[in-house]
Amino acid sequence: MENKEDIHTDLVIIGTGMAGMAAAVFAANRGLSGVVVGGAGAFEYASGLLDLWGLTSPETGLCKDPWQGIARIPKYFPSHPFLKIAESDIQAAFDELTQGLTQSGLVYGGLPRENSAIMTAFGTAKPTYRFPLTMANNVTALAEKKPLLLLDFQGLREFRAKFVQQVLKSTWEEINIGAVDFPQMSRRSELFTPLMAQAMEAEQVQDKLLAAIKPLIRDEHFLGMPAILGINRSENILNRLEDGLGIKIFEIPTSPISVPGIRLKETFKKMLANTSVTQMPDQRVLLASHSPGQGFVLETGTPSSTHTTRIQAKTCILATGRFLAKGLAGDRNGVTETVFNLPVAQPMSRENWHGTTYFDPRGHAINLAGLSTDENFRPLGRGNTPVHGNLYAAGSILAGQDWMRNRSGSGISIASAFQAMGHITSNQSKTSA
């Protein structure tokens, strides 16, 4: 027998990735009643870094000043979402979100107007605008190139200190390598960073790791290790290890499943607990409809359960992502939007999706596909007018941007959610006045 539940709310946010969770936090900060619904999200695939803009231009490559890169957007991406947002609002969006994360126990740092370079597990330098505190010494070490000890763990495939050393040795004079067994997991044939991070929250494990690392340290100034310093209280674990070893320690982001990404996801959950926004994780939108008079009606649930929830909302933010997150779907006939079947800006034919050169610095046309919107991020339909006065879109589903190539995924998600929320709250104020 089917079990149904009804929810009436001001706002429904579809999507639990960066854009959806940022929108939920902004809504909670403004006291809006809302529901955020979606699948598991993609935080496990995220580095935990908050990128704003990392590409000066397709020709010149990575940039130190993200605002300089953004100033050049009209030349290369005339329909980019950033062109709808004032620079001050982009900065305000980052400030509000990172302040909230910090207050919830996940501290983020960065320079006022510049990107910082983070050492990756591939030995490369990744530009990012805001980074977790556990990676602050990563930035310093990469800039100063003082003697470094890189730590390997037996059985961990996600990180190879020797590989990082080989990539960096031409510019970094002294990089030494040490290897240890991870406490209480020496019998495992393979290790995984999320399990290691959970174990690191126990002081007994921290003490055993301290004892294993201490004999490896000689005259190094920094100690770099894969990101395993706990899911919660990572800064406290970092400080305890530094005090015990007498060396500056930093984390290096690894490939998925990403511990810093999981930290971000868990912190968002904490930020929304006991607020005006209800979280409905791991719920899919099964049916969706909208009308000018009645707003939005969604039916959510899971394919394996008979329990469904009917959500009625006055306003909706669509933050469902692109192809990987299934916000967009592509077939031989083109690209479609999967919740409301909204019009998608895309190449005229499938033959035009990709260029002839795989690594074309200009990218590929399919990576600019998405929803065209007005200046308030309301999706446009026929006649270039909003499909619905209270329907908004945020994040990577937006057209005109290639977030992966431009290192701007978090920036687009955070800023577009902020801009949409500004218009929503303004409309609500006018209605209640």
Tab-separated table of C-alpha atoms in Angstrom:
chain	number	residue	atom	x	y	z
A	1	MET	CA	0.000	0.000	0.000
A	2	GLU	CA	1.356	3.404	-0.980
A	3	ASN	CA	2.131	5.822	1.862
A	4	LYS	CA	1.962	9.522	0.974
A	5	GLU	CA	2.994	12.610	2.907
A	6	ASP	CA	2.099	16.218	2.051
A	7	ILE	CA	4.390	19.217	2.602
A	8	HIS	CA	3.472	22.850	1.945
A	9	THR	CA	6.351	25.324	1.820
A	10	ASP	CA	7.456	28.645	0.355
A	11	LEU	CA	10.468	27.252	-1.487
A	12	VAL	CA	11.586	23.910	-2.871
A	13	ILE	CA	15.193	23.436	-3.964
A	14	ILE	CA	15.830	20.518	-6.304
A	15	GLY	CA	19.430	19.361	-6.076
A	16	THR	CA	21.828	18.640	-3.217
A	17	GLY	CA	25.126	19.569	-4.840
A	18	MET	CA	27.000	22.818	-4.258
A	19	ALA	CA	24.359	25.059	-5.871
A	20	GLY	CA	21.433	23.412	-4.093
A	21	MET	CA	23.064	23.370	-0.670
A	22	ALA	CA	24.332	26.941	-1.034
A	23	ALA	CA	20.800	28.035	-1.981
A	24	ALA	CA	19.440	26.169	1.057
A	25	VAL	CA	21.907	27.938	3.375
A	26	PHE	CA	21.081	31.341	1.869
A	27	ALA	CA	17.359	30.595	2.288
A	28	ALA	CA	17.824	29.530	5.920
A	29	ASN	CA	19.863	32.668	6.647
A	30	ARG	CA	16.911	34.736	5.396
A	31	GLY	CA	14.311	32.802	7.352
A	32	LEU	CA	12.533	31.341	4.332
A	33	SER	CA	10.625	28.111	4.828
A	34	GLY	CA	11.950	25.580	2.353
A	35	VAL	CA	12.694	22.003	1.433
A	36	VAL	CA	15.862	20.807	-0.297
A	37	VAL	CA	15.441	17.513	-2.115
A	38	GLY	CA	17.707	15.425	-4.331
A	39	GLY	CA	19.973	12.435	-4.616
A	40	ALA	CA	23.249	11.899	-2.838
A	41	GLY	CA	24.915	14.923	-4.457
A	42	ALA	CA	28.427	14.918	-5.848
A	43	PHE	CA	30.434	16.101	-2.846
A	44	GLU	CA	32.306	12.794	-2.684
A	45	TYR	CA	33.789	13.750	-6.058
A	46	ALA	CA	34.703	17.282	-4.943
A	47	SER	CA	38.138	18.357	-3.730
A	48	GLY	CA	36.716	20.517	-0.950
A	49	LEU	CA	38.251	23.568	-2.646
A	50	LEU	CA	36.031	26.503	-3.603
A	51	ASP	CA	37.071	27.734	-7.045
A	52	LEU	CA	35.973	31.109	-8.386
A	53	TRP	CA	37.793	31.391	-11.709
A	54	GLY	CA	41.098	29.800	-12.664
A	55	LEU	CA	41.626	30.573	-16.346
A	56	THR	CA	42.927	33.878	-17.688
A	57	SER	CA	41.953	32.917	-21.248
A	58	PRO	CA	41.938	29.764	-23.399
A	59	GLU	CA	45.276	30.864	-24.869
A	60	THR	CA	47.217	31.943	-21.773
A	61	GLY	CA	46.100	29.358	-19.210
A	62	LEU	CA	45.744	29.549	-15.431
A	63	CYS	CA	45.450	32.857	-13.604
A	64	LYS	CA	46.487	34.324	-10.265
A	65	ASP	CA	43.788	37.000	-10.235
A	66	PRO	CA	40.304	35.485	-10.714
A	67	TRP	CA	38.708	38.889	-11.119
A	68	GLN	CA	41.008	39.632	-14.044
A	69	GLY	CA	39.844	36.392	-15.634
A	70	ILE	CA	36.199	37.254	-14.997
A	71	ALA	CA	36.724	40.669	-16.609
A	72	ARG	CA	37.686	38.865	-19.831
A	73	ILE	CA	34.595	36.661	-19.908
A	74	PRO	CA	32.628	38.731	-22.479
A	75	LYS	CA	35.323	38.089	-25.100
A	76	TYR	CA	35.146	34.304	-24.768
A	77	PHE	CA	31.785	33.480	-23.150
A	78	PRO	CA	29.205	36.151	-24.086
A	79	SER	CA	26.354	34.267	-22.367
A	80	HIS	CA	28.204	33.358	-19.171
A	81	PRO	CA	26.176	33.450	-15.904
A	82	PHE	CA	28.781	35.681	-14.217
A	83	LEU	CA	27.801	38.489	-16.596
A	84	LYS	CA	24.451	38.675	-14.765
A	85	ILE	CA	26.035	39.177	-11.334
A	86	ALA	CA	27.857	42.208	-9.936
A	87	GLU	CA	31.399	41.563	-8.719
A	88	SER	CA	30.415	42.745	-5.242
A	89	ASP	CA	27.589	40.180	-5.130
A	90	ILE	CA	29.910	37.357	-6.186
A	91	GLN	CA	32.232	38.281	-3.327
A	92	ALA	CA	29.314	38.666	-0.906
A	93	ALA	CA	28.105	35.174	-1.825
A	94	PHE	CA	31.509	33.652	-1.059
A	95	ASP	CA	31.804	35.622	2.174
A	96	GLU	CA	28.385	34.578	3.475
A	97	LEU	CA	28.918	30.913	2.679
A	98	THR	CA	32.467	30.606	4.011
A	99	GLN	CA	31.556	32.496	7.191
A	100	GLY	CA	28.753	29.998	7.742
A	101	LEU	CA	31.065	27.054	7.138
A	102	THR	CA	33.601	28.505	9.577
A	103	GLN	CA	30.945	29.020	12.256
A	104	SER	CA	29.919	25.380	11.778
A	105	GLY	CA	33.461	24.130	12.344
A	106	LEU	CA	34.916	23.937	8.828
A	107	VAL	CA	37.270	26.900	8.502
A	108	TYR	CA	38.102	28.249	5.040
A	109	GLY	CA	40.919	30.640	4.161
A	110	GLY	CA	42.298	32.465	1.154
A	111	LEU	CA	43.634	35.763	-0.133
A	112	PRO	CA	41.299	38.771	-0.480
A	113	ARG	CA	41.621	39.200	-4.256
A	114	GLU	CA	43.807	36.357	-5.493
A	115	ASN	CA	43.789	32.653	-6.122
A	116	SER	CA	46.040	30.396	-4.082
A	117	ALA	CA	47.945	27.433	-5.529
A	118	ILE	CA	47.267	24.021	-3.966
A	119	MET	CA	49.501	20.976	-4.472
A	120	THR	CA	47.445	18.062	-5.803
A	121	ALA	CA	48.013	14.310	-5.651
A	122	PHE	CA	49.321	14.585	-9.218
A	123	GLY	CA	52.067	17.014	-8.215
A	124	THR	CA	50.363	19.855	-10.072
A	125	ALA	CA	49.423	23.283	-8.736
A	126	LYS	CA	45.675	23.932	-8.754
A	127	PRO	CA	44.424	27.524	-8.481
A	128	THR	CA	41.560	28.003	-6.039
A	129	TYR	CA	39.888	30.941	-4.322
A	130	ARG	CA	39.078	29.440	-0.922
A	131	PHE	CA	40.573	26.368	0.751
A	132	PRO	CA	40.033	24.480	4.042
A	133	LEU	CA	42.394	25.315	6.897
A	134	THR	CA	43.969	21.846	6.753
A	135	MET	CA	45.453	22.868	3.381
A	136	ALA	CA	46.791	26.286	4.436
A	137	ASN	CA	50.347	24.969	4.833
A	138	ASN	CA	49.959	23.309	1.428
A	139	VAL	CA	49.778	26.797	-0.096
A	140	THR	CA	52.759	28.026	1.949
A	141	ALA	CA	54.907	24.972	1.218
A	142	LEU	CA	54.261	25.161	-2.517
A	143	ALA	CA	55.264	28.831	-2.520
A	144	GLU	CA	58.365	28.548	-0.280
A	145	LYS	CA	59.749	25.191	-1.511
A	146	LYS	CA	61.382	24.485	1.866
A	147	PRO	CA	62.398	20.883	2.739
A	148	LEU	CA	59.353	18.647	2.592
A	149	LEU	CA	58.519	15.148	3.819
A	150	LEU	CA	55.745	13.434	1.842
A	151	LEU	CA	54.000	10.616	3.663
A	152	ASP	CA	52.851	7.390	2.010
A	153	PHE	CA	50.562	4.812	3.596
A	154	GLN	CA	51.044	1.146	2.783
A	155	GLY	CA	48.019	-0.094	0.826
A	156	LEU	CA	46.664	3.331	-0.173
A	157	ARG	CA	46.326	3.581	-3.940
A	158	GLU	CA	44.848	7.078	-4.057
A	159	PHE	CA	48.163	8.752	-3.277
A	160	ARG	CA	51.740	8.059	-4.373
A	161	ALA	CA	54.392	10.264	-2.758
A	162	LYS	CA	57.035	9.108	-5.246
A	163	PHE	CA	54.911	10.289	-8.149
A	164	VAL	CA	54.451	13.735	-6.592
A	165	GLN	CA	58.184	13.924	-5.900
A	166	GLN	CA	59.068	13.126	-9.516
A	167	VAL	CA	56.742	15.811	-10.856
A	168	LEU	CA	58.060	18.502	-8.497
A	169	LYS	CA	61.774	17.633	-8.297
A	170	SER	CA	62.866	20.057	-11.039
A	171	THR	CA	61.615	23.048	-9.004
A	172	TRP	CA	61.806	21.714	-5.443
A	173	GLU	CA	65.280	20.857	-4.196
A	174	GLU	CA	64.493	18.698	-1.159
A	175	ILE	CA	61.459	16.415	-1.130
A	176	ASN	CA	61.866	13.303	0.996
A	177	ILE	CA	59.527	10.328	1.217
A	178	GLY	CA	58.437	8.291	4.211
A	179	ALA	CA	56.035	5.358	4.415
A	180	VAL	CA	54.070	3.963	7.360
A	181	ASP	CA	51.350	1.424	8.077
A	182	PHE	CA	48.091	3.062	9.046
A	183	PRO	CA	47.244	2.188	12.667
A	184	GLN	CA	44.878	-0.760	13.141
A	185	MET	CA	44.631	-1.354	9.374
A	186	SER	CA	47.973	-3.020	8.610
A	187	ARG	CA	46.279	-6.298	7.695
A	188	ARG	CA	44.139	-4.704	5.000
A	189	SER	CA	45.358	-5.240	1.439
A	190	GLU	CA	43.903	-1.894	0.374
A	191	LEU	CA	43.089	1.297	2.250
A	192	PHE	CA	40.461	3.942	1.535
A	193	THR	CA	40.742	7.547	2.690
A	194	PRO	CA	37.183	7.884	4.113
A	195	LEU	CA	37.747	4.905	6.431
A	196	MET	CA	41.144	6.284	7.437
A	197	ALA	CA	39.599	9.686	8.163
A	198	GLN	CA	36.923	8.165	10.377
A	199	ALA	CA	39.575	6.214	12.289
A	200	MET	CA	41.670	9.386	12.734
A	201	GLU	CA	38.992	10.888	14.966
A	202	ALA	CA	40.136	8.556	17.769
A	203	GLU	CA	43.061	9.920	19.812
A	204	GLN	CA	44.407	6.388	20.179
A	205	VAL	CA	44.861	6.198	16.391
A	206	GLN	CA	46.396	9.679	16.319
A	207	ASP	CA	48.925	8.675	18.986
A	208	LYS	CA	49.937	5.541	17.094
A	209	LEU	CA	50.360	7.534	13.888
A	210	LEU	CA	52.484	10.115	15.718
A	211	ALA	CA	54.773	7.357	16.963
A	212	ALA	CA	55.116	5.912	13.454
A	213	ILE	CA	55.883	9.247	11.770
A	214	LYS	CA	58.273	10.740	14.331
A	215	PRO	CA	61.365	8.652	13.380
A	216	LEU	CA	60.946	9.674	9.712
A	217	ILE	CA	61.354	13.412	10.342
A	218	ARG	CA	64.846	14.854	9.930
A	219	ASP	CA	65.340	18.493	8.959
A	220	GLU	CA	62.118	18.957	6.959
A	221	HIS	CA	60.065	22.103	7.400
A	222	PHE	CA	56.762	20.660	6.150
A	223	LEU	CA	54.962	17.310	6.247
A	224	GLY	CA	52.449	16.614	3.482
A	225	MET	CA	49.974	13.744	3.562
A	226	PRO	CA	46.776	12.701	1.773
A	227	ALA	CA	43.585	14.241	3.149
A	228	ILE	CA	42.679	11.885	6.006
A	229	LEU	CA	42.575	14.157	9.073
A	230	GLY	CA	39.073	13.207	10.167
A	231	ILE	CA	35.595	13.899	8.850
A	232	ASN	CA	34.823	16.092	11.856
A	233	ARG	CA	37.171	18.325	13.899
A	234	SER	CA	39.859	18.136	11.205
A	235	GLU	CA	41.518	21.359	12.397
A	236	ASN	CA	41.816	19.965	15.948
A	237	ILE	CA	43.403	16.774	14.629
A	238	LEU	CA	45.839	18.818	12.533
A	239	ASN	CA	46.857	20.933	15.534
A	240	ARG	CA	47.340	17.861	17.734
A	241	LEU	CA	49.607	16.187	15.173
A	242	GLU	CA	51.626	19.381	14.648
A	243	ASP	CA	52.125	19.767	18.392
A	244	GLY	CA	53.216	16.150	18.698
A	245	LEU	CA	55.645	16.202	15.757
A	246	GLY	CA	56.935	19.783	15.858
A	247	ILE	CA	56.457	20.258	12.112
A	248	LYS	CA	54.009	22.115	9.871
A	249	ILE	CA	51.513	19.652	8.379
A	250	PHE	CA	49.180	19.939	5.414
A	251	GLU	CA	46.685	17.817	3.542
A	252	ILE	CA	46.816	17.058	-0.170
A	253	PRO	CA	43.434	16.552	-1.880
A	254	THR	CA	43.094	13.102	-3.442
A	255	SER	CA	40.907	11.538	-6.107
A	256	PRO	CA	37.339	10.438	-5.237
A	257	ILE	CA	36.026	9.374	-2.852
A	258	SER	CA	37.196	12.695	-1.368
A	259	VAL	CA	37.414	13.261	2.382
A	260	PRO	CA	37.367	17.104	2.079
A	261	GLY	CA	34.258	16.775	-0.090
A	262	ILE	CA	32.580	14.595	2.530
A	263	ARG	CA	33.502	17.157	5.208
A	264	LEU	CA	31.826	19.858	3.148
A	265	LYS	CA	28.686	17.758	2.717
A	266	GLU	CA	28.463	16.948	6.429
A	267	THR	CA	29.018	20.595	7.374
A	268	PHE	CA	26.193	21.718	5.091
A	269	LYS	CA	23.928	19.261	6.907
A	270	LYS	CA	24.945	20.781	10.248
A	271	MET	CA	24.373	24.307	8.939
A	272	LEU	CA	20.795	23.454	7.957
A	273	ALA	CA	19.879	21.485	11.080
A	274	ASN	CA	17.178	23.203	13.173
A	275	THR	CA	16.604	25.922	10.567
A	276	SER	CA	13.617	26.888	8.426
A	277	VAL	CA	14.879	24.626	5.619
A	278	THR	CA	14.080	20.906	5.767
A	279	GLN	CA	16.516	18.428	4.251
A	280	MET	CA	15.173	15.438	2.310
A	281	PRO	CA	18.352	13.603	1.258
A	282	ASP	CA	18.420	10.679	-1.152
A	283	GLN	CA	15.001	11.577	-2.546
A	284	ARG	CA	14.373	11.739	-6.280
A	285	VAL	CA	11.763	13.880	-8.006
A	286	LEU	CA	9.413	11.316	-9.529
A	287	LEU	CA	6.818	13.745	-10.924
A	288	ALA	CA	6.867	17.531	-11.304
A	289	SER	CA	4.431	20.150	-12.556
A	290	HIS	CA	3.998	23.893	-12.382
A	291	SER	CA	1.322	26.447	-13.154
A	292	PRO	CA	1.177	30.242	-12.762
A	293	GLY	CA	-1.615	30.109	-10.198
A	294	GLN	CA	-0.662	27.091	-8.105
A	295	GLY	CA	3.125	27.227	-8.083
A	296	PHE	CA	4.925	23.890	-8.056
A	297	VAL	CA	3.860	20.367	-7.188
A	298	LEU	CA	6.496	17.650	-6.825
A	299	GLU	CA	6.223	13.998	-5.939
A	300	THR	CA	9.428	12.650	-4.452
A	301	GLY	CA	10.607	9.259	-3.296
A	302	THR	CA	12.891	6.394	-4.178
A	303	PRO	CA	12.272	3.724	-6.828
A	304	SER	CA	12.565	0.979	-4.199
A	305	SER	CA	10.090	2.464	-1.691
A	306	THR	CA	6.312	2.846	-1.669
A	307	HIS	CA	6.571	5.956	0.518
A	308	THR	CA	6.300	9.180	-1.472
A	309	THR	CA	6.113	12.832	-0.494
A	310	ARG	CA	4.023	15.462	-2.241
A	311	ILE	CA	5.603	18.909	-2.013
A	312	GLN	CA	3.659	22.053	-2.863
A	313	ALA	CA	5.748	25.221	-3.089
A	314	LYS	CA	5.300	28.778	-4.271
A	315	THR	CA	8.874	29.017	-5.594
A	316	CYS	CA	11.373	26.522	-6.993
A	317	ILE	CA	15.138	26.581	-7.538
A	318	LEU	CA	16.391	24.001	-10.021
A	319	ALA	CA	19.964	23.025	-9.122
A	320	THR	CA	20.128	19.553	-10.621
A	321	GLY	CA	23.500	19.803	-12.379
A	322	ARG	CA	24.378	18.575	-15.835
A	323	PHE	CA	24.866	15.133	-17.329
A	324	LEU	CA	26.684	13.339	-14.500
A	325	ALA	CA	24.102	14.524	-11.965
A	326	LYS	CA	21.285	13.790	-14.453
A	327	GLY	CA	19.947	17.334	-14.541
A	328	LEU	CA	20.466	17.139	-18.299
A	329	ALA	CA	20.168	14.068	-20.500
A	330	GLY	CA	21.509	13.597	-24.012
A	331	ASP	CA	20.498	11.205	-26.766
A	332	ARG	CA	20.597	11.097	-30.562
A	333	ASN	CA	17.896	13.753	-30.731
A	334	GLY	CA	19.617	16.298	-28.517
A	335	VAL	CA	19.817	17.453	-24.891
A	336	THR	CA	16.796	17.631	-22.584
A	337	GLU	CA	16.181	18.972	-19.078
A	338	THR	CA	14.968	16.098	-16.911
A	339	VAL	CA	12.570	17.602	-14.319
A	340	PHE	CA	10.328	20.139	-16.088
A	341	ASN	CA	11.397	19.483	-19.703
A	342	LEU	CA	12.564	23.093	-20.018
A	343	PRO	CA	14.132	24.383	-23.253
A	344	VAL	CA	17.886	23.717	-23.366
A	345	ALA	CA	20.354	26.000	-25.154
A	346	GLN	CA	22.512	23.612	-27.193
A	347	PRO	CA	24.248	23.144	-30.554
A	348	MET	CA	21.918	22.890	-33.541
A	349	SER	CA	22.778	19.239	-34.163
A	350	ARG	CA	24.656	16.444	-32.424
A	351	GLU	CA	27.366	16.721	-35.083
A	352	ASN	CA	28.287	20.095	-33.588
A	353	TRP	CA	28.661	18.879	-30.002
A	354	HIS	CA	32.409	18.381	-30.255
A	355	GLY	CA	35.250	19.924	-32.234
A	356	THR	CA	37.723	17.904	-34.251
A	357	THR	CA	40.544	18.283	-31.676
A	358	TYR	CA	40.022	16.519	-28.345
A	359	PHE	CA	42.181	18.972	-26.355
A	360	ASP	CA	40.946	22.075	-28.177
A	361	PRO	CA	41.791	25.016	-25.829
A	362	ARG	CA	38.452	26.571	-26.759
A	363	GLY	CA	36.595	23.552	-25.401
A	364	HIS	CA	33.585	21.877	-26.994
A	365	ALA	CA	30.145	23.315	-27.696
A	366	ILE	CA	28.281	20.643	-25.728
A	367	ASN	CA	29.980	21.859	-22.549
A	368	LEU	CA	28.167	25.189	-22.907
A	369	ALA	CA	24.724	23.548	-23.072
A	370	GLY	CA	22.193	24.320	-20.361
A	371	LEU	CA	19.351	26.609	-19.368
A	372	SER	CA	19.273	30.195	-20.610
A	373	THR	CA	17.925	32.593	-17.990
A	374	ASP	CA	17.075	36.218	-17.397
A	375	GLU	CA	19.225	38.413	-15.146
A	376	ASN	CA	17.557	36.915	-12.053
A	377	PHE	CA	18.280	33.333	-13.168
A	378	ARG	CA	14.740	32.462	-14.191
A	379	PRO	CA	14.818	29.952	-17.108
A	380	LEU	CA	13.598	31.343	-20.395
A	381	GLY	CA	11.068	29.755	-22.706
A	382	ARG	CA	9.680	30.742	-26.062
A	383	GLY	CA	9.634	34.452	-26.709
A	384	ASN	CA	12.655	34.898	-24.443
A	385	THR	CA	10.428	35.308	-21.379
A	386	PRO	CA	10.579	33.364	-18.087
A	387	VAL	CA	8.847	29.994	-18.170
A	388	HIS	CA	7.449	30.718	-14.703
A	389	GLY	CA	7.781	33.844	-12.609
A	390	ASN	CA	8.914	31.855	-9.563
A	391	LEU	CA	11.140	29.226	-11.197
A	392	TYR	CA	14.899	29.742	-10.871
A	393	ALA	CA	18.005	27.817	-11.929
A	394	ALA	CA	21.451	27.758	-10.326
A	395	GLY	CA	24.765	25.999	-10.767
A	396	SER	CA	26.178	23.920	-13.584
A	397	ILE	CA	22.823	23.471	-15.321
A	398	LEU	CA	23.137	27.082	-16.522
A	399	ALA	CA	24.034	27.654	-20.176
A	400	GLY	CA	27.011	29.553	-21.541
A	401	GLN	CA	29.674	28.288	-19.128
A	402	ASP	CA	32.278	25.521	-19.117
A	403	TRP	CA	32.932	25.310	-15.388
A	404	MET	CA	35.308	22.368	-15.473
A	405	ARG	CA	37.693	23.858	-18.011
A	406	ASN	CA	37.573	27.320	-16.437
A	407	ARG	CA	37.925	26.082	-12.842
A	408	SER	CA	34.791	27.954	-11.808
A	409	GLY	CA	32.313	25.314	-10.616
A	410	SER	CA	31.889	26.460	-7.026
A	411	GLY	CA	31.893	30.105	-8.048
A	412	ILE	CA	29.044	29.677	-10.527
A	413	SER	CA	27.046	27.553	-8.085
A	414	ILE	CA	27.468	29.840	-5.078
A	415	ALA	CA	27.010	33.143	-6.925
A	416	SER	CA	23.993	32.094	-9.026
A	417	ALA	CA	22.256	30.659	-5.934
A	418	PHE	CA	22.944	33.945	-4.117
A	419	GLN	CA	21.587	36.031	-7.004
A	420	ALA	CA	18.447	33.913	-7.319
A	421	MET	CA	17.854	34.076	-3.569
A	422	GLY	CA	18.191	37.847	-3.649
A	423	HIS	CA	15.374	38.086	-6.195
A	424	ILE	CA	13.212	35.596	-4.293
A	425	THR	CA	13.486	37.509	-1.013
A	426	SER	CA	12.855	40.798	-2.809
A	427	ASN	CA	9.663	39.403	-4.344
A	428	GLN	CA	8.501	38.050	-0.995
A	429	SER	CA	9.060	41.431	0.633
A	430	LYS	CA	6.952	43.124	-2.052
A	431	THR	CA	4.183	40.530	-1.655
A	432	SER	CA	4.033	40.856	2.132
A	433	ALA	CA	4.235	44.667	2.104
